[in-house]
XYZ file of C-alpha atoms in Angstrom:
769
model
C -0.022 -0.022 0.005
C 3.080 2.204 -0.436
C 3.675 5.230 -2.599
C 3.658 4.662 -6.309
C 6.994 4.106 -8.137
C 5.692 6.127 -11.141
C 7.200 9.592 -11.192
C 5.126 12.659 -11.857
C 6.675 13.243 -15.314
C 5.648 9.726 -16.477
C 2.192 10.119 -15.049
C 1.794 13.480 -16.880
C 2.896 11.987 -20.157
C 0.309 9.157 -19.867
C -2.479 11.693 -19.280
C -1.250 13.849 -22.140
C -1.259 10.894 -24.532
C -4.803 9.893 -23.454
C -5.989 13.422 -24.012
C -4.590 13.475 -27.548
C -6.614 10.344 -28.201
C -9.719 11.931 -26.765
C -9.227 14.856 -29.121
C -8.800 12.538 -32.133
C -12.094 10.719 -31.099
C -13.911 13.981 -30.568
C -14.500 13.069 -26.925
C -14.715 15.463 -23.963
C -13.905 12.770 -21.419
C -13.505 9.110 -20.740
C -14.338 6.756 -17.892
C -11.509 4.493 -16.783
C -11.646 1.647 -14.181
C -9.974 -1.672 -13.453
C -12.975 -3.790 -14.467
C -12.952 -6.729 -16.868
C -15.841 -7.817 -19.106
C -17.338 -10.018 -16.400
C -17.672 -7.789 -13.365
C -15.033 -9.695 -11.491
C -14.228 -8.507 -7.940
C -10.493 -8.903 -8.566
C -9.797 -8.884 -12.329
C -6.477 -9.959 -13.925
C -3.659 -7.384 -14.083
C -4.236 -6.892 -17.835
C -7.413 -4.958 -16.948
C -5.834 -2.647 -14.354
C -6.157 0.444 -16.581
C -7.154 2.799 -13.824
C -4.138 1.724 -11.815
C -1.808 2.204 -14.706
C -3.088 5.660 -15.504
C -3.530 7.005 -11.981
C -1.038 4.916 -9.937
C -3.804 4.271 -7.381
C -3.933 0.487 -6.685
C -6.951 0.286 -4.329
C -9.570 -2.338 -5.181
C -12.304 0.282 -5.399
C -11.962 3.302 -7.642
C -13.373 4.974 -10.733
C -11.536 7.605 -12.838
C -12.872 10.319 -15.111
C -10.386 12.013 -17.414
C -11.470 15.088 -19.300
C -9.576 17.490 -21.559
C -8.685 19.597 -18.464
C -8.964 17.437 -15.410
C -8.366 13.941 -13.955
C -10.548 12.823 -11.060
C -10.659 9.591 -9.031
C -13.525 8.494 -6.854
C -12.914 6.034 -4.011
C -14.438 5.244 -0.657
C -13.227 5.902 2.898
C -11.172 2.669 3.044
C -8.788 4.103 0.536
C -8.672 7.865 1.196
C -5.143 7.778 2.765
C -3.806 5.397 0.124
C -5.112 7.493 -2.733
C -3.646 10.665 -1.227
C -0.296 8.920 -1.077
C -0.366 7.279 -4.499
C -2.094 9.798 -6.843
C 0.546 11.868 -8.637
C 0.594 15.271 -6.999
C -0.885 18.123 -9.038
C -2.267 15.879 -11.693
C -5.168 14.072 -10.032
C -8.024 15.234 -7.869
C -9.262 12.798 -5.214
C -13.064 12.608 -4.990
C -13.951 11.206 -1.524
C -17.135 9.171 -2.030
C -19.866 9.694 0.639
C -17.650 12.247 2.336
C -18.650 15.845 2.945
C -20.062 17.642 -0.134
C -18.220 15.470 -2.670
C -20.450 14.980 -5.755
C -21.010 11.543 -7.172
C -19.955 10.840 -10.730
C -23.520 11.469 -11.878
C -23.772 14.733 -9.969
C -20.369 15.887 -11.257
C -21.447 15.185 -14.868
C -24.587 17.222 -14.281
C -22.534 20.096 -12.853
C -20.216 20.139 -15.925
C -22.469 20.401 -19.013
C -19.409 21.066 -21.220
C -18.755 17.347 -21.090
C -21.071 16.315 -23.976
C -19.414 13.254 -25.477
C -18.109 10.776 -22.889
C -16.185 7.618 -23.933
C -16.473 4.193 -22.275
C -15.149 0.732 -22.985
C -18.339 -1.198 -23.737
C -16.851 -4.482 -22.549
C -15.554 -3.287 -19.245
C -18.380 -0.979 -18.341
C -21.257 -2.493 -16.396
C -24.866 -1.766 -16.934
C -24.982 -0.289 -13.449
C -22.272 2.219 -14.258
C -23.945 3.133 -17.567
C -27.190 3.883 -15.628
C -25.249 6.304 -13.355
C -24.049 8.131 -16.471
C -27.575 8.090 -17.892
C -28.846 9.734 -14.725
C -26.696 12.724 -15.659
C -28.700 13.113 -18.913
C -26.565 11.025 -21.279
C -27.849 8.609 -23.945
C -25.972 5.971 -25.858
C -24.494 7.221 -29.080
C -25.458 4.347 -31.302
C -27.967 1.504 -31.052
C -29.501 2.944 -27.953
C -32.530 1.135 -26.422
C -33.688 4.112 -24.376
C -36.900 5.916 -25.115
C -37.064 8.919 -27.426
C -38.048 11.060 -24.415
C -34.937 10.033 -22.518
C -32.800 10.810 -25.549
C -34.308 14.288 -25.898
C -33.855 14.873 -22.184
C -30.099 14.350 -22.655
C -29.935 17.510 -24.663
C -27.511 15.897 -27.052
C -25.161 14.526 -24.418
C -23.933 11.145 -25.533
C -21.967 8.270 -23.939
C -19.939 6.535 -26.632
C -18.995 2.799 -26.362
C -15.525 2.735 -28.061
C -14.427 0.061 -30.459
C -10.975 -0.024 -28.826
C -9.711 0.816 -25.407
C -7.758 4.109 -25.491
C -5.846 3.466 -22.232
C -4.519 0.233 -23.756
C -3.071 2.350 -26.666
C -1.304 4.599 -24.115
C -0.086 1.484 -22.192
C 1.301 -0.031 -25.327
C 3.644 -3.066 -25.268
C 4.177 -2.764 -21.504
C 0.578 -3.853 -20.906
C 0.395 -7.254 -19.238
C -0.765 -10.022 -21.521
C -4.319 -11.445 -21.034
C -4.334 -14.561 -18.829
C -4.538 -17.871 -20.557
C -4.346 -20.534 -17.875
C -5.119 -24.155 -18.519
C -8.804 -25.071 -18.118
C -9.170 -28.365 -16.228
C -11.849 -30.546 -14.783
C -12.881 -30.115 -11.160
C -12.492 -33.712 -9.950
C -15.724 -35.587 -9.590
C -15.050 -36.650 -5.976
C -15.067 -32.933 -4.880
C -17.933 -31.510 -6.871
C -21.696 -31.761 -6.714
C -24.041 -32.372 -9.634
C -23.041 -33.084 -13.176
C -23.402 -30.367 -15.821
C -26.413 -32.056 -17.350
C -28.182 -32.150 -13.940
C -27.393 -28.473 -13.382
C -28.630 -27.626 -16.843
C -31.923 -29.480 -16.239
C -32.593 -27.406 -13.116
C -31.641 -24.218 -14.901
C -34.050 -24.963 -17.735
C -36.905 -25.282 -15.313
C -36.183 -21.814 -13.939
C -35.865 -20.436 -17.450
C -39.266 -21.922 -18.392
C -40.966 -20.321 -15.417
C -39.735 -16.897 -16.574
C -40.602 -17.493 -20.254
C -36.882 -17.406 -21.163
C -35.241 -19.384 -23.928
C -31.815 -17.816 -23.939
C -29.603 -17.499 -20.858
C -26.171 -15.819 -21.073
C -23.818 -16.378 -18.133
C -21.100 -13.742 -17.880
C -19.924 -14.158 -14.244
C -16.909 -16.346 -14.282
C -17.889 -18.350 -11.189
C -21.271 -19.149 -12.618
C -19.685 -20.532 -15.833
C -17.128 -22.598 -13.839
C -19.838 -24.028 -11.565
C -22.169 -24.947 -14.384
C -19.440 -26.650 -16.516
C -17.527 -28.203 -13.527
C -14.358 -26.672 -14.942
C -11.706 -24.538 -13.263
C -8.685 -22.338 -14.250
C -6.522 -19.658 -12.730
C -7.025 -16.482 -14.746
C -7.931 -13.949 -12.085
C -5.971 -13.679 -8.822
C -7.096 -15.847 -5.927
C -9.986 -17.571 -7.742
C -9.846 -20.844 -9.759
C -11.756 -19.370 -12.689
C -11.153 -18.723 -16.396
C -12.303 -15.982 -18.741
C -15.367 -17.302 -20.498
C -19.119 -16.962 -21.257
C -21.755 -19.625 -21.319
C -24.858 -19.526 -23.476
C -27.770 -21.842 -22.757
C -30.563 -22.136 -25.364
C -33.743 -23.891 -24.283
C -35.911 -26.134 -26.446
C -39.500 -26.887 -25.533
C -39.587 -27.897 -21.836
C -42.568 -30.134 -22.291
C -40.462 -32.512 -24.380
C -37.978 -33.179 -21.622
C -36.556 -31.928 -18.338
C -33.080 -31.643 -19.802
C -32.734 -35.313 -20.673
C -31.669 -36.665 -24.002
C -34.173 -37.013 -26.840
C -33.065 -39.408 -29.488
C -29.541 -38.604 -30.438
C -29.529 -35.001 -29.267
C -30.309 -32.880 -26.213
C -33.339 -30.546 -26.450
C -31.093 -27.669 -25.396
C -27.718 -26.293 -26.376
C -24.955 -25.124 -24.055
C -22.173 -23.181 -25.624
C -18.987 -22.423 -23.662
C -16.966 -19.498 -24.973
C -13.247 -19.558 -24.101
C -9.984 -20.108 -25.936
C -10.199 -23.742 -27.033
C -6.417 -24.152 -27.230
C -6.094 -23.857 -23.420
C -8.800 -26.387 -22.555
C -7.249 -29.652 -21.427
C -7.939 -32.857 -23.355
C -9.730 -34.184 -20.241
C -11.880 -31.023 -20.038
C -12.797 -31.278 -23.706
C -13.916 -34.834 -23.255
C -15.929 -33.806 -20.166
C -17.681 -31.068 -22.117
C -18.595 -33.469 -24.922
C -19.927 -36.031 -22.479
C -22.057 -33.455 -20.773
C -23.509 -32.067 -24.083
C -21.615 -28.763 -23.965
C -20.018 -27.201 -27.063
C -16.755 -25.280 -27.079
C -16.551 -21.965 -28.957
C -13.859 -19.307 -29.195
C -14.154 -16.602 -26.542
C -14.265 -13.708 -29.042
C -17.188 -15.285 -31.011
C -19.777 -14.714 -28.286
C -20.873 -11.264 -29.659
C -21.170 -12.389 -33.274
C -22.930 -15.678 -32.311
C -25.519 -13.664 -30.352
C -26.001 -11.287 -33.190
C -26.454 -14.142 -35.695
C -28.996 -15.979 -33.436
C -30.986 -12.833 -32.818
C -30.842 -12.089 -36.559
C -32.500 -15.496 -37.111
C -34.968 -14.759 -34.337
C -36.133 -11.619 -36.054
C -36.546 -13.280 -39.411
C -38.362 -16.194 -37.774
C -40.761 -13.814 -36.125
C -41.718 -12.046 -39.379
C -42.076 -15.418 -41.153
C -44.460 -16.573 -38.449
C -46.432 -13.340 -38.726
C -46.700 -13.900 -42.491
C -47.911 -17.532 -41.909
C -50.475 -16.246 -39.386
C -51.824 -14.073 -42.101
C -52.031 -17.162 -44.357
C -54.211 -18.959 -41.716
C -51.787 -21.166 -39.950
C -52.732 -22.109 -36.400
C -51.023 -20.226 -33.596
C -50.478 -23.463 -31.582
C -48.304 -24.937 -34.407
C -46.300 -21.731 -34.670
C -45.530 -21.763 -30.962
C -44.267 -25.261 -31.140
C -41.998 -24.483 -34.037
C -40.320 -21.464 -32.475
C -38.198 -22.979 -29.635
C -37.202 -26.022 -31.765
C -36.176 -23.577 -34.450
C -33.912 -21.607 -32.051
C -32.036 -24.811 -31.214
C -31.867 -25.573 -34.930
C -30.390 -22.152 -35.481
C -27.650 -22.933 -33.048
C -26.945 -26.190 -34.864
C -26.844 -24.402 -38.150
C -24.353 -21.903 -36.693
C -22.181 -24.705 -35.323
C -22.177 -26.647 -38.601
C -20.965 -23.667 -40.526
C -24.212 -23.403 -42.476
C -24.927 -19.942 -41.071
C -25.058 -17.945 -44.354
C -28.873 -17.626 -44.050
C -28.360 -16.369 -40.507
C -26.203 -13.626 -41.823
C -28.748 -12.345 -44.314
C -30.166 -8.975 -43.409
C -33.475 -9.128 -41.705
C -35.773 -6.613 -40.020
C -35.057 -6.280 -36.312
C -37.763 -6.844 -33.708
C -39.091 -3.739 -32.047
C -39.297 -3.770 -28.302
C -43.099 -4.056 -28.541
C -42.850 -7.042 -30.865
C -40.421 -8.821 -28.528
C -42.839 -8.278 -25.650
C -45.804 -9.449 -27.651
C -44.059 -12.681 -28.723
C -42.784 -13.235 -25.147
C -39.253 -13.718 -26.473
C -36.970 -13.189 -23.512
C -33.308 -13.365 -22.712
C -31.909 -13.618 -19.167
C -28.794 -11.603 -18.366
C -26.683 -11.217 -15.200
C -27.007 -7.763 -13.531
C -23.216 -7.394 -13.917
C -23.477 -7.764 -17.741
C -21.331 -5.324 -19.702
C -22.701 -2.658 -21.894
C -21.488 -4.210 -25.157
C -23.249 -7.480 -24.663
C -26.389 -5.815 -23.243
C -26.713 -3.642 -26.349
C -26.637 -6.618 -28.682
C -29.413 -8.423 -26.862
C -31.511 -5.442 -25.827
C -32.130 -4.311 -29.423
C -34.548 -7.227 -30.150
C -35.317 -9.174 -26.982
C -37.437 -8.729 -23.929
C -34.836 -8.752 -21.168
C -34.773 -10.175 -17.664
C -31.788 -8.716 -15.830
C -31.477 -10.239 -12.421
C -29.559 -12.877 -10.496
C -29.518 -15.953 -12.769
C -30.784 -19.289 -11.687
C -27.215 -20.525 -11.719
C -26.204 -17.890 -9.193
C -29.085 -18.837 -6.900
C -28.459 -22.582 -7.185
C -24.681 -22.246 -6.796
C -25.125 -20.439 -3.478
C -26.756 -23.369 -1.796
C -24.261 -26.235 -1.667
C -25.239 -29.947 -2.055
C -24.270 -32.749 0.260
C -21.001 -33.469 -1.523
C -20.047 -29.805 -1.747
C -20.749 -29.263 1.962
C -18.673 -32.363 2.839
C -15.816 -30.856 0.819
C -16.160 -27.479 2.696
C -15.954 -29.311 5.997
C -12.751 -31.073 4.844
C -11.244 -27.875 3.517
C -11.745 -26.165 6.923
C -10.188 -29.056 8.740
C -7.137 -28.725 6.502
C -7.257 -24.946 7.002
C -7.403 -25.481 10.758
C -4.213 -27.550 10.599
C -2.466 -24.835 8.628
C -3.580 -22.050 11.000
C -2.562 -24.039 14.051
C 0.827 -24.605 12.411
C 1.247 -20.954 11.653
C 0.276 -19.653 15.080
C 2.408 -22.288 16.792
C 5.362 -21.182 14.620
C 4.620 -17.493 15.205
C 4.644 -17.987 19.033
C 7.902 -19.910 18.888
C 9.474 -17.365 16.570
C 8.637 -14.521 18.965
C 10.359 -16.288 21.757
C 13.364 -17.132 19.650
C 13.682 -13.490 18.587
C 13.413 -12.365 22.153
C 16.179 -14.830 23.298
C 18.360 -13.877 20.394
C 18.153 -10.247 21.419
C 18.915 -11.109 25.071
C 22.173 -12.973 24.200
C 23.732 -9.946 22.571
C 25.321 -7.036 24.303
C 23.464 -4.581 22.092
C 20.303 -4.635 20.119
C 20.837 -6.957 17.122
C 20.659 -5.528 13.630
C 17.980 -6.784 11.349
C 18.865 -10.235 10.066
C 21.458 -10.892 12.800
C 20.104 -13.441 15.132
C 16.408 -12.792 14.644
C 13.730 -13.474 12.002
C 12.268 -10.153 10.948
C 8.543 -10.283 11.625
C 6.617 -7.633 9.659
C 3.036 -7.450 8.545
C 4.251 -8.533 5.085
C 6.494 -11.419 6.209
C 3.741 -12.832 8.433
C 1.425 -12.683 5.380
C 4.008 -14.711 3.505
C 4.412 -17.192 6.414
C 0.677 -17.951 6.693
C 0.413 -18.480 2.966
C 3.425 -20.886 3.176
C 1.777 -22.783 6.041
C -1.288 -23.556 3.927
C 0.808 -24.719 1.061
C 3.083 -26.878 3.224
C 0.301 -28.700 5.114
C -2.137 -29.777 2.348
C -1.404 -31.135 -1.148
C -4.910 -30.093 -2.319
C -4.189 -26.394 -1.651
C -4.437 -24.378 -4.792
C -3.552 -20.893 -3.649
C -4.934 -18.180 -1.365
C -8.624 -17.112 -1.697
C -7.663 -13.468 -1.390
C -4.624 -11.432 -0.510
C -4.075 -12.059 3.213
C -4.704 -9.084 5.478
C -1.941 -8.978 8.125
C -1.676 -5.898 10.266
C -0.490 -4.506 13.582
C -1.599 -1.668 15.856
C -3.498 1.153 14.242
C -3.364 -0.534 10.794
C -5.860 -3.048 12.197
C -8.404 -0.226 12.210
C -8.208 -0.284 8.334
C -10.714 -3.038 7.515
C -9.156 -3.713 4.093
C -5.475 -3.042 4.844
C -2.919 -4.776 2.558
C 0.660 -5.069 3.806
C 3.426 -3.705 1.643
C 7.006 -5.003 1.989
C 8.413 -1.492 2.028
C 6.084 0.129 4.522
C 5.059 -2.724 6.794
C 5.248 -2.259 10.572
C 7.537 -4.653 12.430
C 7.321 -6.609 15.691
C 10.145 -6.372 18.143
C 10.308 -9.136 20.852
C 12.369 -9.037 24.020
C 12.445 -10.695 27.421
C 11.003 -8.784 30.244
C 12.451 -8.607 33.778
C 12.189 -10.410 36.086
C 12.094 -13.867 34.569
C 11.686 -14.728 30.941
C 8.336 -13.111 30.190
C 7.830 -11.978 26.551
C 7.496 -8.249 25.707
C 6.388 -7.341 22.206
C 6.426 -3.840 20.773
C 5.502 -2.457 17.370
C 8.194 -0.679 15.391
C 8.192 1.200 12.145
C 9.317 0.006 8.760
C 12.912 -1.304 9.041
C 12.583 -1.607 12.820
C 12.727 2.186 13.555
C 11.084 3.663 16.593
C 7.660 5.148 15.837
C 6.760 8.684 16.778
C 3.491 7.350 18.352
C 3.425 4.079 20.334
C 1.404 1.368 18.645
C -0.780 -1.227 20.431
C 0.651 -4.765 19.959
C -2.459 -6.121 18.304
C -2.180 -8.505 15.396
C -5.085 -9.003 13.060
C -4.866 -11.772 10.492
C -7.605 -12.276 7.831
C -6.744 -14.973 5.339
C -8.111 -17.886 3.385
C -7.277 -20.742 1.119
C -8.525 -22.334 -2.110
C -8.597 -26.147 -1.859
C -9.923 -28.558 -4.475
C -12.700 -29.480 -1.947
C -13.644 -25.953 -0.816
C -12.777 -22.367 -0.022
C -11.961 -20.863 3.367
C -11.880 -17.379 5.007
C -11.056 -16.769 8.676
C -10.055 -13.791 10.833
C -8.425 -13.920 14.240
C -7.205 -10.935 16.345
C -4.465 -11.434 18.896
C -3.080 -9.155 21.606
C 0.687 -9.592 22.167
C 0.838 -7.627 25.401
C -1.366 -6.485 28.198
C -4.691 -5.311 26.709
C -6.533 -2.248 28.147
C -9.962 -2.494 29.564
C -11.279 -0.684 26.452
C -9.717 -3.242 24.198
C -10.978 -6.179 26.202
C -14.526 -4.786 26.294
C -14.538 -4.143 22.565
C -13.159 -7.621 21.774
C -15.611 -9.292 24.062
C -18.614 -7.427 22.537
C -17.464 -8.466 19.067
C -17.099 -12.093 20.276
C -20.570 -11.944 21.849
C -21.989 -10.840 18.500
C -20.167 -13.709 16.636
C -21.356 -16.264 19.155
C -24.875 -14.862 19.218
C -25.409 -15.055 15.496
C -23.661 -18.404 15.251
C -25.996 -19.940 17.904
C -29.176 -18.198 16.738
C -32.091 -20.110 15.154
C -34.285 -18.232 12.712
C -37.329 -19.037 10.581
C -37.164 -20.041 6.894
C -37.682 -17.076 4.698
C -35.456 -14.805 6.737
C -33.113 -12.469 4.778
C -29.753 -11.030 5.575
C -30.834 -7.678 7.023
C -33.194 -9.413 9.445
C -30.441 -11.369 11.212
C -27.607 -8.813 10.756
C -28.596 -6.968 13.933
C -27.977 -10.122 15.996
C -24.265 -9.656 15.483
C -24.361 -5.920 16.234
C -26.659 -5.778 19.247
C -24.026 -5.831 21.950
C -21.927 -3.115 20.248
C -25.106 -1.093 19.661
C -25.965 -1.228 23.375
C -22.650 0.595 23.952
C -23.078 3.088 21.113
C -20.597 1.297 18.889
C -20.786 -0.307 15.429
C -18.821 -1.386 12.315
C -19.324 -0.077 8.850
C -19.098 -3.305 6.857
C -21.578 -6.161 6.383
C -21.629 -8.997 8.871
C -21.387 -11.785 6.362
C -20.908 -12.694 2.690
C -21.427 -15.961 0.807
C -18.461 -18.174 0.044
C -18.129 -20.418 -3.068
C -17.128 -24.014 -3.272
C -13.691 -23.858 -4.773
C -14.869 -20.622 -6.413
C -14.949 -16.972 -5.297
C -14.446 -16.290 -1.628
C -17.027 -13.525 -1.989
C -20.123 -15.144 -3.485
C -23.631 -13.768 -3.953
C -26.505 -13.405 -3.880
C -27.012 -14.434 -0.228
C -25.376 -12.330 2.428
C -25.780 -10.801 5.885
C -25.861 -6.986 5.688
C -27.760 -4.093 7.278
C -28.500 -2.620 3.833
C -32.249 -2.947 3.115
C -31.781 -2.186 -0.591
C -28.811 -4.373 -1.370
C -28.658 -7.802 -3.061
C -28.727 -9.541 0.294
C -32.186 -8.099 1.028
C -33.628 -9.772 -2.057
C -32.669 -13.352 -1.257
C -33.614 -15.675 1.615
C -30.953 -17.260 3.725
C -31.429 -20.924 2.626
C -30.080 -24.302 3.730
C -26.821 -25.173 2.015
C -25.585 -21.583 1.912
C -22.092 -20.994 3.366
C -21.759 -17.579 4.941
C -19.153 -15.679 6.903
C -19.992 -14.318 10.365
C -17.491 -11.484 10.987
C -18.422 -8.687 13.289
C -15.734 -6.158 14.178
C -14.883 -2.902 15.848
C -12.363 -0.317 14.564
C -11.000 2.623 16.507
C -9.311 5.011 14.049
C -5.666 5.495 14.712
C -5.589 3.050 17.573
C -6.618 -0.620 16.990
C -9.077 -2.843 15.209
C -10.799 -6.193 16.055
C -12.489 -8.720 13.801
C -13.467 -12.321 14.527
C -14.595 -14.308 11.535
C -15.908 -17.858 11.120
C -17.565 -19.385 8.173
C -20.775 -21.319 8.822
C -23.178 -23.515 6.848
C -26.941 -22.942 7.004
C -28.948 -26.120 7.864
C -32.445 -26.968 9.093
C -32.956 -27.096 12.822
C -35.346 -29.414 14.666
C -37.750 -26.465 15.377
C -41.046 -26.082 13.496
C -43.694 -23.486 14.240
C -47.058 -23.720 12.451
C -45.455 -25.606 9.655
C -42.564 -23.259 9.267
C -39.166 -24.733 9.707
C -36.426 -22.880 11.620
C -32.788 -22.759 10.416
C -29.486 -22.685 12.203
C -25.768 -22.250 11.597
C -23.100 -24.929 11.805
C -19.574 -23.493 12.267
C -17.029 -24.629 9.664
C -13.980 -22.692 10.756
C -11.743 -24.577 13.235
C -9.284 -22.104 14.680
C -8.881 -21.275 18.414
C -10.120 -17.914 19.614
C -7.508 -16.095 21.774
C -8.605 -15.733 25.377
C -6.227 -12.916 26.387
C -8.616 -10.195 25.064
C -11.746 -11.712 26.651
C -13.419 -9.935 29.531
C -15.080 -13.038 31.048
C -17.482 -11.014 33.241
C -19.242 -9.779 30.010
C -19.997 -13.297 28.793
C -23.082 -15.154 29.827
C -22.966 -18.820 30.925
C -24.446 -19.829 27.614
C -21.787 -17.952 25.686
C -19.019 -19.488 27.799
C -20.581 -22.900 27.098
C -20.651 -22.189 23.406
C -17.042 -21.118 23.357
C -15.875 -24.231 25.365
C -17.862 -26.531 23.086
C -16.340 -24.800 20.002
C -12.869 -25.231 21.314
C -13.525 -28.852 22.199
C -14.658 -29.425 18.590
C -11.525 -27.601 17.265
C -9.161 -29.777 19.259
C -10.980 -33.016 18.527
C -11.114 -32.587 14.771
C -7.781 -30.814 14.150
C -5.801 -33.227 16.419
C -7.412 -36.123 14.614
C -6.450 -34.723 11.202
C -2.934 -34.013 12.409
C -2.608 -37.612 13.582
C -3.984 -38.920 10.256
C -1.433 -37.067 8.180
C 1.700 -38.738 6.965
C 4.901 -37.784 8.853
C 6.112 -34.549 7.371
C 9.183 -32.480 7.822
C 8.903 -29.670 10.353
C 7.305 -26.534 9.012
C 9.650 -23.536 8.389
C 8.445 -20.542 6.315
C 10.791 -19.197 3.636
C 12.056 -16.377 5.898
C 15.692 -15.729 6.915
C 16.581 -17.013 10.474
C 13.106 -18.645 10.779
C 12.683 -21.483 13.297
C 10.760 -24.630 12.489
C 7.923 -26.439 14.288
C 7.103 -30.115 14.383
C 3.610 -31.651 14.301
C 4.161 -32.609 17.969
C 4.741 -28.978 18.862
C 1.638 -27.943 16.861
C -0.454 -30.497 18.737
C 0.854 -29.194 22.043
C 0.011 -25.570 20.968
C -3.465 -26.699 19.943
C -3.978 -28.454 23.285
C -2.984 -25.322 25.258
C -5.275 -23.038 23.236
C -8.455 -25.045 23.226
C -8.865 -25.599 26.945
C -12.069 -24.440 28.700
C -12.176 -20.613 29.061
C -11.602 -20.710 32.852
C -8.289 -22.512 32.310
C -7.327 -20.350 29.327
C -7.602 -17.185 31.321
C -5.186 -18.533 33.898
C -2.474 -19.375 31.365
C 0.563 -17.239 30.644
C 1.431 -16.115 27.199
C 3.044 -17.666 25.297
């Protein structure tokens, strides 16, 4: 999170080059972000255009470059980072939801001289386009807005560009597009087959009167096809689209008819990177592989056929043909059109034909289903002649609720993760003691690297990542960039450690005896102007073939204050309260969110993020559409919390400039044994298996029921993690790839686990470490 290495002169040249391109395109401004064509939370580096242009590397940010100005919008998590990284004098920071800062839409309204605004149609979401439309803009070509809306724009146009102008400025230094191998997710770890998933999806499409479904979210494509890759960071996904065309549902529920399936599933990705095994799997499941770049032209060809088919049917109606026969011909014909396209006999599809009007599309009930994150370019193609349904797809909804085999895999993944975290924390504790003793044996304070392993926010991130890789052969990478922070940095909910600016831990032996004293130092071990609290917050997760994990623990490495203990215990009470709560079927995220906040609220405290997000099964660590959030208008408010969902429960408290606390477990939703008037109640089952540090707990604030829950949880952690440790083959001691690092054996890890999972009464009497 350090200062950008790009000098001001270079940054100025990049802006100047972009403005020359704006002038050549007769544009007054351009929108620049780091988005890809699929609305991915963390796109590949090839799409980091805003970062390249502005030097700001935060995960949330939107840039507007005009002929005279360059502005960047970001939220409060990144104000300090943006102020540090934006080239001075070239960029203006727009602090979202802060003071009188206008939104993008408001700024555009306030600056009527911006009349032609450029966008990349493939990286701009429909949601962002709507923000621009709110400022009085209409699409320059092929717009599907009403005439009244266009007139209201007073000639202001948003222009989807044929090429990305920032890419032209970037030139040959731009990272190449990812092209990882696409492989089969092994059958023993996944749930239903692709055919079974398609059958259920077709039923949902039929209920909505939809015969075309386009999946653009990468995790939805991967889930439906049971394939995985490694294109974006931290997620086993690959850049792709999937197009599902439905035949007449009354013929079959997705089962084979004769020698063909009454549906067509097209997967759009680079065929050359699909493994032989994956190609065979696709063929077996009835899916067809197409080049990634063909999705737009294929859609246009199919819709071209649709329009011609409609007009032919209208002509036949005039000739007296029965409407019932015509309806039976239409869906079969759409599948036939796909077959004609695939066989190369698509010349008739390319013949010019009149496009359907919006009214005609509505009258014929022709509908296409698109993801809300669909990009503008694809949306424009479909919206010109189809009735659209733009909402969470049936694949997104089904994927969120794991089946029996998927839940079994998530349980196994968390047991492996528990071994990795126990190994890491055992090593961390031993390393602190080793550093302290190394310092005590020297006449003067040791220099970095002489006798001690340098423990910084960044090196501890590296160590926990190494622990996951070392302890499980099915580990396939981290599920996000680990958040490792000390002291006041813990108050930054989305802090990312930087090797150059990371704070450092200094350990020494206190007098009398050999007690451990830990202090927080500045980068390089220097003394800080302001003393930092020795709090360590670690938020990390792993991707395993059998599941995805995400866990946060907060440790105090000294003597906590009463304020810190109270805050930690209130957060813990919230985590326990929601974890143990039963709630009726039909409940939604905002209804149960307050259960995690109630104890903080009673003290006038709160946290500004959601309580929980969905987690994928060897997919994205942040998965929709189910979540636990106080926002009454967000996605989480639209979907019930249903059995099979895996959600995080992560309340927190953050005191700016001082310390931060977060405790996070993942939990699966399952039916309880309670029923009231025929309505089943649900409950959570904790998946995360990592001890919760007792040093920060103020026991007097816990009820007997909460103590009992914590003791039972720790008993479960010890039982399951010790069993998995014992079942593992004898491995070499763990030692992270850090200079002067100590190693720990499995016997030491087991002893650490035993010490840290005792009943709370005993934990509070123990000395640290």
